[in-house]
Amino acid sequence: MPARLFLSSGDLVADRRFDFARDLQLKGDLVAAADLLAQATELAPGFASAWFTLGEIRERLGEREAAIEAFRKAQVADPEDRHGASLQLMLLGAERLSAMPQAYVRALFDQYAPKFEAALVDDLGYRGPALLFKGVLAARRAVRKPAFFKRAIDLGCGTGLAATTFAKQVDHFIGIDLSPRMIEKARLTGLYGRLEVTDMLEGLRGRPDASADLVLAADAMVYLADLGPVLQEVKRVLVPGGLVAFTAETHGGDGVILGEGLRYAHGAPYVRASIREAGLILAQFEELSARNEDNAPVPGLVLVAAKT
Ligand SMILES: C[S@@+](CC[C@H](N)C(=O)[O-])C[C@H]1O[C@@H](n2cnc3c(N)ncnc32)[C@H](O)[C@@H]1O
């Protein structure tokens, strides 16, 4: 996991209280840690990291209402919500399901970037790009077309693992990602003609109609609550006959839920409906997992859809 985000309070004494509290938290003395964090927030009421950590500890202690209050204070202290307090509030059922704060995603992956590939590929057995590759080949085979594409867009491109997998299939890659550090890594692959640090929906909106033959999103839709707007933009930027291929995490029911791992899981009926409502035609649908968690495959889907 990436290093924990810390936003200084600007008050040395409060920051020191926070450090001690973290030590105590890691040693399992949650009550003493909560006490120190409460002191830190008294000294520095706008101390987002202390409020957020206090929220986590209150929750572990079973103090739901106090946890909610602390997470709300963390949101007020950092309106961009780099810690993702709103996600904790969603998990606690105190806020309805909504989009992930962009600043949280950016902070998470900026911290993750240096060890991302080792953590994902080696530790979690990540296989998203390989699954997309198989799905795209199968979709092309089914319509008797070669799997070569002039222009591809890689949504949530990260360090460039999908472009690496598709390198021989694609002439020109555009990578879009919220995290500047992940984009720096992607640039080092030399595989992208263009890289944009932006939200994937915004990035797609900046592309002309019918300007891409293939759109990929490997392990990126798990950070979107609502797949509809992105799939609609994907349809607009694809040429007729173009493909979109993406992985998703899923669950037994319908609709969208936020998992404990702070990634959205999309029910299969919801994903099918989103593809249909975007005006795309489902070409491949497989129940396959892109990664493991606790040494078990996370339930997943691999989807390929076409624009007619
Ligand atoms: C788990 S990584 C996967 C990276 C890459 N696709 C791969 O297969 O290795 C998810 C990436 O999606 C990016 N991301 C998440 N939400 C995003 C959004 N709304 N717009 C653009 N990028 C996003 C993150 O910054 C991160 O780099």
Tab-separated table of C-alpha atoms and ligand atoms in Angstrom:
chain	number	residue	atom	x	y	z
A	1	MET	CA	0.000	0.000	0.000
A	2	PRO	CA	1.165	3.575	-0.596
A	3	ALA	CA	2.606	5.606	2.266
A	4	ARG	CA	-0.071	7.250	4.360
A	5	LEU	CA	-0.996	10.790	3.396
A	6	PHE	CA	0.011	13.380	5.983
A	7	LEU	CA	-1.034	17.039	5.781
A	8	SER	CA	0.797	19.113	8.394
A	9	SER	CA	-1.355	21.279	10.650
A	10	GLY	CA	1.281	24.003	10.559
A	11	ASP	CA	1.482	23.724	14.366
A	12	LEU	CA	4.578	21.821	15.516
A	13	VAL	CA	3.077	20.711	18.806
A	14	ALA	CA	-0.094	19.417	17.164
A	15	ASP	CA	1.957	17.613	14.503
A	16	ARG	CA	4.044	15.979	17.249
A	17	ARG	CA	0.886	14.848	19.076
A	18	PHE	CA	-0.237	13.319	15.804
A	19	ASP	CA	3.064	11.396	15.419
A	20	PHE	CA	2.750	9.979	18.934
A	21	ALA	CA	-0.860	9.064	18.284
A	22	ARG	CA	0.101	7.181	15.125
A	23	ASP	CA	2.731	5.235	17.084
A	24	LEU	CA	0.118	4.298	19.651
A	25	GLN	CA	-2.388	3.407	16.931
A	26	LEU	CA	0.132	1.103	15.253
A	27	LYS	CA	0.875	-0.526	18.612
A	28	GLY	CA	-2.852	-1.151	19.078
A	29	ASP	CA	-3.493	1.328	21.898
A	30	LEU	CA	-6.451	2.934	20.190
A	31	VAL	CA	-7.951	4.661	23.221
A	32	ALA	CA	-4.706	6.498	24.033
A	33	ALA	CA	-4.214	7.333	20.357
A	34	ALA	CA	-7.724	8.819	20.146
A	35	ASP	CA	-7.016	10.881	23.232
A	36	LEU	CA	-3.844	12.372	21.716
A	37	LEU	CA	-5.595	13.053	18.404
A	38	ALA	CA	-8.391	14.863	20.226
A	39	GLN	CA	-5.692	17.034	21.845
A	40	ALA	CA	-4.082	17.652	18.447
A	41	THR	CA	-7.405	18.796	16.963
A	42	GLU	CA	-7.978	21.090	19.928
A	43	LEU	CA	-4.613	22.730	19.230
A	44	ALA	CA	-5.226	22.826	15.470
A	45	PRO	CA	-8.951	22.598	14.622
A	46	GLY	CA	-8.199	22.549	10.872
A	47	PHE	CA	-5.879	19.513	11.132
A	48	ALA	CA	-7.369	17.241	8.453
A	49	SER	CA	-4.970	14.305	8.952
A	50	ALA	CA	-5.718	14.212	12.692
A	51	TRP	CA	-9.489	14.356	12.154
A	52	PHE	CA	-9.304	11.631	9.537
A	53	THR	CA	-7.181	9.334	11.705
A	54	LEU	CA	-9.435	10.021	14.667
A	55	GLY	CA	-12.386	8.976	12.490
A	56	GLU	CA	-10.679	5.684	11.634
A	57	ILE	CA	-9.909	4.979	15.276
A	58	ARG	CA	-13.409	5.879	16.502
A	59	GLU	CA	-14.768	3.502	13.905
A	60	ARG	CA	-12.434	0.706	15.013
A	61	LEU	CA	-13.598	1.344	18.578
A	62	GLY	CA	-17.203	0.902	17.453
A	63	GLU	CA	-18.042	4.557	18.071
A	64	ARG	CA	-19.958	5.126	14.845
A	65	GLU	CA	-21.419	8.581	15.576
A	66	ALA	CA	-18.078	9.940	16.805
A	67	ALA	CA	-16.378	8.474	13.720
A	68	ILE	CA	-18.888	10.202	11.445
A	69	GLU	CA	-18.323	13.486	13.238
A	70	ALA	CA	-14.530	13.195	12.894
A	71	PHE	CA	-14.729	12.314	9.177
A	72	ARG	CA	-17.022	15.302	8.619
A	73	LYS	CA	-14.501	17.551	10.371
A	74	ALA	CA	-11.770	16.108	8.099
A	75	GLN	CA	-13.870	17.079	5.074
A	76	VAL	CA	-14.334	20.616	6.350
A	77	ALA	CA	-10.608	20.920	7.136
A	78	ASP	CA	-9.671	19.769	3.629
A	79	PRO	CA	-12.508	20.536	1.195
A	80	GLU	CA	-10.618	18.775	-1.616
A	81	ASP	CA	-10.805	15.675	0.597
A	82	ARG	CA	-7.373	14.231	-0.144
A	83	HIS	CA	-7.818	11.624	2.604
A	84	GLY	CA	-11.094	10.398	1.159
A	85	ALA	CA	-13.197	11.101	4.265
A	86	SER	CA	-16.307	11.135	2.064
A	87	LEU	CA	-15.575	7.512	1.093
A	88	GLN	CA	-15.423	6.530	4.749
A	89	LEU	CA	-18.739	8.305	5.281
A	90	MET	CA	-20.227	6.338	2.373
A	91	LEU	CA	-18.987	3.077	3.903
A	92	LEU	CA	-20.526	4.074	7.220
A	93	GLY	CA	-23.834	4.763	5.442
A	94	ALA	CA	-23.695	8.421	6.465
A	95	GLU	CA	-23.469	9.694	2.878
A	96	ARG	CA	-25.069	8.388	-0.251
A	97	LEU	CA	-22.887	6.781	-2.889
A	98	SER	CA	-21.255	9.418	-5.072
A	99	ALA	CA	-18.117	10.093	-7.098
A	100	MET	CA	-14.677	9.629	-5.611
A	101	PRO	CA	-12.954	12.949	-4.778
A	102	GLN	CA	-10.444	13.602	-7.561
A	103	ALA	CA	-7.883	14.954	-5.092
A	104	TYR	CA	-8.078	11.662	-3.171
A	105	VAL	CA	-7.413	9.588	-6.310
A	106	ARG	CA	-4.564	11.890	-7.317
A	107	ALA	CA	-2.949	11.815	-3.866
A	108	LEU	CA	-3.373	8.026	-3.635
A	109	PHE	CA	-1.731	7.279	-6.958
A	110	ASP	CA	0.930	9.984	-6.687
A	111	GLN	CA	2.075	8.223	-3.525
A	112	TYR	CA	1.647	4.806	-5.083
A	113	ALA	CA	3.512	5.547	-8.358
A	114	PRO	CA	7.093	4.596	-7.333
A	115	LYS	CA	6.091	1.092	-6.276
A	116	PHE	CA	2.873	0.674	-8.208
A	117	GLU	CA	3.953	-2.016	-10.654
A	118	ALA	CA	5.711	-4.151	-8.055
A	119	ALA	CA	2.744	-3.867	-5.688
A	120	LEU	CA	0.083	-4.565	-8.284
A	121	VAL	CA	1.735	-7.095	-10.568
A	122	ASP	CA	3.869	-8.989	-8.059
A	123	ASP	CA	1.801	-8.749	-4.864
A	124	LEU	CA	-1.751	-8.716	-6.269
A	125	GLY	CA	-1.207	-10.860	-9.379
A	126	TYR	CA	-2.585	-8.067	-11.555
A	127	ARG	CA	-3.643	-9.254	-15.017
A	128	GLY	CA	-6.027	-6.523	-16.267
A	129	PRO	CA	-4.182	-5.622	-19.496
A	130	ALA	CA	-3.713	-9.284	-20.471
A	131	LEU	CA	-7.454	-9.920	-19.979
A	132	LEU	CA	-8.323	-6.902	-22.120
A	133	PHE	CA	-5.916	-8.102	-24.774
A	134	LYS	CA	-7.612	-11.504	-24.970
A	135	GLY	CA	-11.061	-9.874	-25.012
A	136	VAL	CA	-10.135	-7.474	-27.825
A	137	LEU	CA	-8.587	-10.265	-29.918
A	138	ALA	CA	-11.728	-12.385	-29.443
A	139	ALA	CA	-14.030	-9.479	-30.368
A	140	ARG	CA	-12.057	-8.816	-33.567
A	141	ARG	CA	-11.904	-12.493	-34.449
A	142	ALA	CA	-15.695	-12.699	-34.115
A	143	VAL	CA	-16.158	-10.013	-36.799
A	144	ARG	CA	-13.222	-11.313	-38.897
A	145	LYS	CA	-11.222	-8.146	-38.595
A	146	PRO	CA	-7.531	-7.856	-37.722
A	147	ALA	CA	-6.757	-6.596	-34.217
A	148	PHE	CA	-4.760	-3.567	-35.345
A	149	PHE	CA	-5.759	-0.065	-34.375
A	150	LYS	CA	-4.489	3.305	-35.569
A	151	ARG	CA	-5.462	5.396	-32.546
A	152	ALA	CA	-6.136	4.202	-29.012
A	153	ILE	CA	-7.025	6.043	-25.816
A	154	ASP	CA	-5.909	4.512	-22.512
A	155	LEU	CA	-8.202	5.797	-19.729
A	156	GLY	CA	-6.569	5.808	-16.273
A	157	CYS	CA	-3.373	4.746	-18.032
A	158	GLY	CA	-1.318	4.672	-14.826
A	159	THR	CA	2.285	3.683	-15.512
A	160	GLY	CA	1.453	2.345	-18.975
A	161	LEU	CA	0.892	-1.379	-18.456
A	162	ALA	CA	-2.001	-1.521	-20.956
A	163	ALA	CA	-0.039	0.305	-23.667
A	164	THR	CA	2.843	-2.100	-23.082
A	165	THR	CA	0.510	-5.058	-23.628
A	166	PHE	CA	-1.086	-3.535	-26.740
A	167	ALA	CA	2.117	-1.948	-28.107
A	168	LYS	CA	2.241	-4.106	-31.253
A	169	GLN	CA	-1.484	-3.631	-31.927
A	170	VAL	CA	-1.690	0.167	-31.779
A	171	ASP	CA	0.051	2.886	-33.840
A	172	HIS	CA	-0.678	5.909	-31.631
A	173	PHE	CA	-1.598	5.963	-27.958
A	174	ILE	CA	-3.146	8.750	-25.900
A	175	GLY	CA	-2.914	8.219	-22.139
A	176	ILE	CA	-5.204	10.007	-19.674
A	177	ASP	CA	-4.741	9.875	-15.910
A	178	LEU	CA	-5.475	12.040	-12.877
A	179	SER	CA	-2.097	11.388	-11.257
A	180	PRO	CA	0.923	13.394	-12.485
A	181	ARG	CA	3.350	10.869	-10.959
A	182	MET	CA	1.698	7.934	-12.720
A	183	ILE	CA	1.827	9.939	-15.965
A	184	GLU	CA	5.568	10.573	-15.427
A	185	LYS	CA	6.052	6.804	-15.284
A	186	ALA	CA	3.896	6.301	-18.377
A	187	ARG	CA	6.030	8.858	-20.241
A	188	LEU	CA	9.145	6.789	-19.520
A	189	THR	CA	7.684	3.875	-21.517
A	190	GLY	CA	7.963	5.998	-24.680
A	191	LEU	CA	4.744	4.356	-25.895
A	192	TYR	CA	2.358	7.311	-25.719
A	193	GLY	CA	2.136	9.985	-28.416
A	194	ARG	CA	0.232	12.156	-25.967
A	195	LEU	CA	-0.333	12.106	-22.209
A	196	GLU	CA	-2.868	14.210	-20.338
A	197	VAL	CA	-3.116	14.750	-16.598
A	198	THR	CA	-6.852	15.060	-16.203
A	199	ASP	CA	-10.017	13.254	-15.259
A	200	MET	CA	-10.944	10.649	-17.882
A	201	LEU	CA	-14.327	12.210	-18.594
A	202	GLU	CA	-12.750	15.638	-19.146
A	203	GLY	CA	-10.008	14.079	-21.278
A	204	LEU	CA	-12.583	12.340	-23.469
A	205	ARG	CA	-14.612	15.547	-23.790
A	206	GLY	CA	-11.528	17.215	-25.258
A	207	ARG	CA	-11.260	14.645	-28.077
A	208	PRO	CA	-12.978	15.127	-31.445
A	209	ASP	CA	-15.846	12.891	-32.623
A	210	ALA	CA	-14.802	9.597	-34.256
A	211	SER	CA	-11.115	10.084	-33.434
A	212	ALA	CA	-10.259	6.734	-31.778
A	213	ASP	CA	-10.341	3.128	-32.962
A	214	LEU	CA	-9.895	1.610	-29.516
A	215	VAL	CA	-10.494	2.799	-25.947
A	216	LEU	CA	-9.006	0.847	-23.037
A	217	ALA	CA	-9.634	1.166	-19.301
A	218	ALA	CA	-7.691	-1.415	-17.311
A	219	ASP	CA	-8.587	-1.375	-13.618
A	220	ALA	CA	-9.730	2.238	-13.933
A	221	MET	CA	-13.557	2.031	-13.993
A	222	VAL	CA	-13.344	0.790	-10.391
A	223	TYR	CA	-12.762	4.454	-9.467
A	224	LEU	CA	-15.977	5.619	-11.153
A	225	ALA	CA	-19.332	5.286	-9.418
A	226	ASP	CA	-21.332	6.077	-12.549
A	227	LEU	CA	-20.130	4.448	-15.779
A	228	GLY	CA	-22.775	6.170	-17.939
A	229	PRO	CA	-21.161	9.543	-18.738
A	230	VAL	CA	-17.766	8.030	-19.614
A	231	LEU	CA	-19.299	5.329	-21.830
A	232	GLN	CA	-21.384	7.958	-23.629
A	233	GLU	CA	-18.264	10.030	-24.355
A	234	VAL	CA	-16.419	6.872	-25.409
A	235	LYS	CA	-19.142	6.194	-27.950
A	236	ARG	CA	-18.792	9.718	-29.346
A	237	VAL	CA	-14.998	9.523	-29.766
A	238	LEU	CA	-14.985	6.008	-31.276
A	239	VAL	CA	-15.117	5.499	-35.033
A	240	PRO	CA	-17.886	3.188	-36.285
A	241	GLY	CA	-16.593	-0.339	-35.713
A	242	GLY	CA	-14.313	0.921	-32.915
A	243	LEU	CA	-14.033	-0.957	-29.609
A	244	VAL	CA	-13.959	-0.126	-25.929
A	245	ALA	CA	-12.512	-2.710	-23.538
A	246	PHE	CA	-12.537	-2.388	-19.770
A	247	THR	CA	-12.300	-4.362	-16.569
A	248	ALA	CA	-14.666	-3.900	-13.638
A	249	GLU	CA	-15.030	-5.291	-10.154
A	250	THR	CA	-18.420	-6.750	-9.466
A	251	HIS	CA	-20.785	-8.153	-6.846
A	252	GLY	CA	-23.690	-10.567	-6.791
A	253	GLY	CA	-26.446	-7.962	-7.005
A	254	ASP	CA	-27.357	-5.106	-9.305
A	255	GLY	CA	-26.321	-1.473	-9.032
A	256	VAL	CA	-23.098	0.006	-7.693
A	257	ILE	CA	-21.545	-0.444	-4.263
A	258	LEU	CA	-18.372	0.878	-2.651
A	259	GLY	CA	-16.244	-2.003	-1.405
A	260	GLU	CA	-14.148	-2.083	1.766
A	261	GLY	CA	-11.087	-1.660	-0.474
A	262	LEU	CA	-12.498	1.752	-1.524
A	263	ARG	CA	-13.160	0.702	-5.091
A	264	TYR	CA	-16.601	0.603	-6.679
A	265	ALA	CA	-18.061	-2.765	-7.631
A	266	HIS	CA	-20.585	-2.679	-10.477
A	267	GLY	CA	-23.265	-5.357	-10.705
A	268	ALA	CA	-23.338	-7.190	-14.056
A	269	PRO	CA	-26.909	-6.009	-14.934
A	270	TYR	CA	-25.827	-2.416	-14.218
A	271	VAL	CA	-22.771	-2.720	-16.489
A	272	ARG	CA	-24.776	-4.279	-19.319
A	273	ALA	CA	-27.413	-1.532	-19.019
A	274	SER	CA	-24.761	1.229	-18.998
A	275	ILE	CA	-23.235	-0.144	-22.197
A	276	ARG	CA	-26.636	-0.423	-23.847
A	277	GLU	CA	-27.776	3.033	-22.742
A	278	ALA	CA	-24.566	4.552	-24.115
A	279	GLY	CA	-25.560	3.149	-27.515
A	280	LEU	CA	-22.738	0.583	-27.602
A	281	ILE	CA	-23.115	-3.090	-28.497
A	282	LEU	CA	-21.715	-5.654	-26.102
A	283	ALA	CA	-19.208	-7.852	-27.947
A	284	GLN	CA	-17.538	-9.782	-25.094
A	285	PHE	CA	-18.637	-10.370	-21.513
A	286	GLU	CA	-16.531	-12.535	-19.225
A	287	GLU	CA	-16.596	-13.088	-15.487
A	288	LEU	CA	-12.871	-12.848	-14.896
A	289	SER	CA	-10.850	-11.330	-12.092
A	290	ALA	CA	-8.097	-8.796	-12.798
A	291	ARG	CA	-6.432	-8.991	-9.393
A	292	ASN	CA	-6.255	-10.803	-6.074
A	293	GLU	CA	-6.910	-9.595	-2.580
A	294	ASP	CA	-5.923	-11.648	0.454
A	295	ASN	CA	-4.687	-14.265	-2.031
A	296	ALA	CA	-8.148	-14.723	-3.558
A	297	PRO	CA	-9.392	-13.425	-6.929
A	298	VAL	CA	-11.572	-10.312	-6.607
A	299	PRO	CA	-14.843	-10.930	-8.511
A	300	GLY	CA	-14.479	-9.126	-11.794
A	301	LEU	CA	-15.790	-8.575	-15.300
A	302	VAL	CA	-14.052	-8.068	-18.616
A	303	LEU	CA	-16.151	-6.194	-21.146
A	304	VAL	CA	-15.633	-5.361	-24.781
A	305	ALA	CA	-18.238	-3.262	-26.570
A	306	ALA	CA	-18.419	-1.923	-30.105
A	307	LYS	CA	-19.753	1.182	-31.772
A	308	THR	CA	-21.797	0.209	-34.796
B	1	LIG	C1	-5.185	0.738	-10.583
B	1	LIG	S1	-4.522	1.927	-11.618
B	1	LIG	C2	-4.482	1.108	-13.205
B	1	LIG	C3	-3.474	1.740	-14.134
B	1	LIG	C4	-3.340	1.077	-15.498
B	1	LIG	N1	-4.542	1.208	-16.282
B	1	LIG	C5	-2.937	-0.369	-15.375
B	1	LIG	O1	-3.623	-1.231	-15.894
B	1	LIG	O2	-1.902	-0.611	-14.749
B	1	LIG	C6	-5.850	3.081	-11.808
B	1	LIG	C7	-5.435	4.386	-12.472
B	1	LIG	O3	-6.607	5.107	-12.808
B	1	LIG	C8	-6.392	6.467	-12.527
B	1	LIG	N2	-7.705	7.096	-12.322
B	1	LIG	C9	-8.614	6.792	-11.369
B	1	LIG	N3	-9.715	7.555	-11.530
B	1	LIG	C10	-9.482	8.329	-12.617
B	1	LIG	C11	-10.254	9.312	-13.303
B	1	LIG	N4	-11.473	9.655	-12.905
B	1	LIG	N5	-9.705	9.916	-14.383
B	1	LIG	C12	-8.457	9.601	-14.796
B	1	LIG	N6	-7.687	8.672	-14.186
B	1	LIG	C13	-8.206	8.042	-13.120
B	1	LIG	C14	-5.509	6.482	-11.298
B	1	LIG	O4	-4.826	7.697	-11.155
B	1	LIG	C15	-4.596	5.290	-11.590
B	1	LIG	O5	-3.430	5.669	-12.252
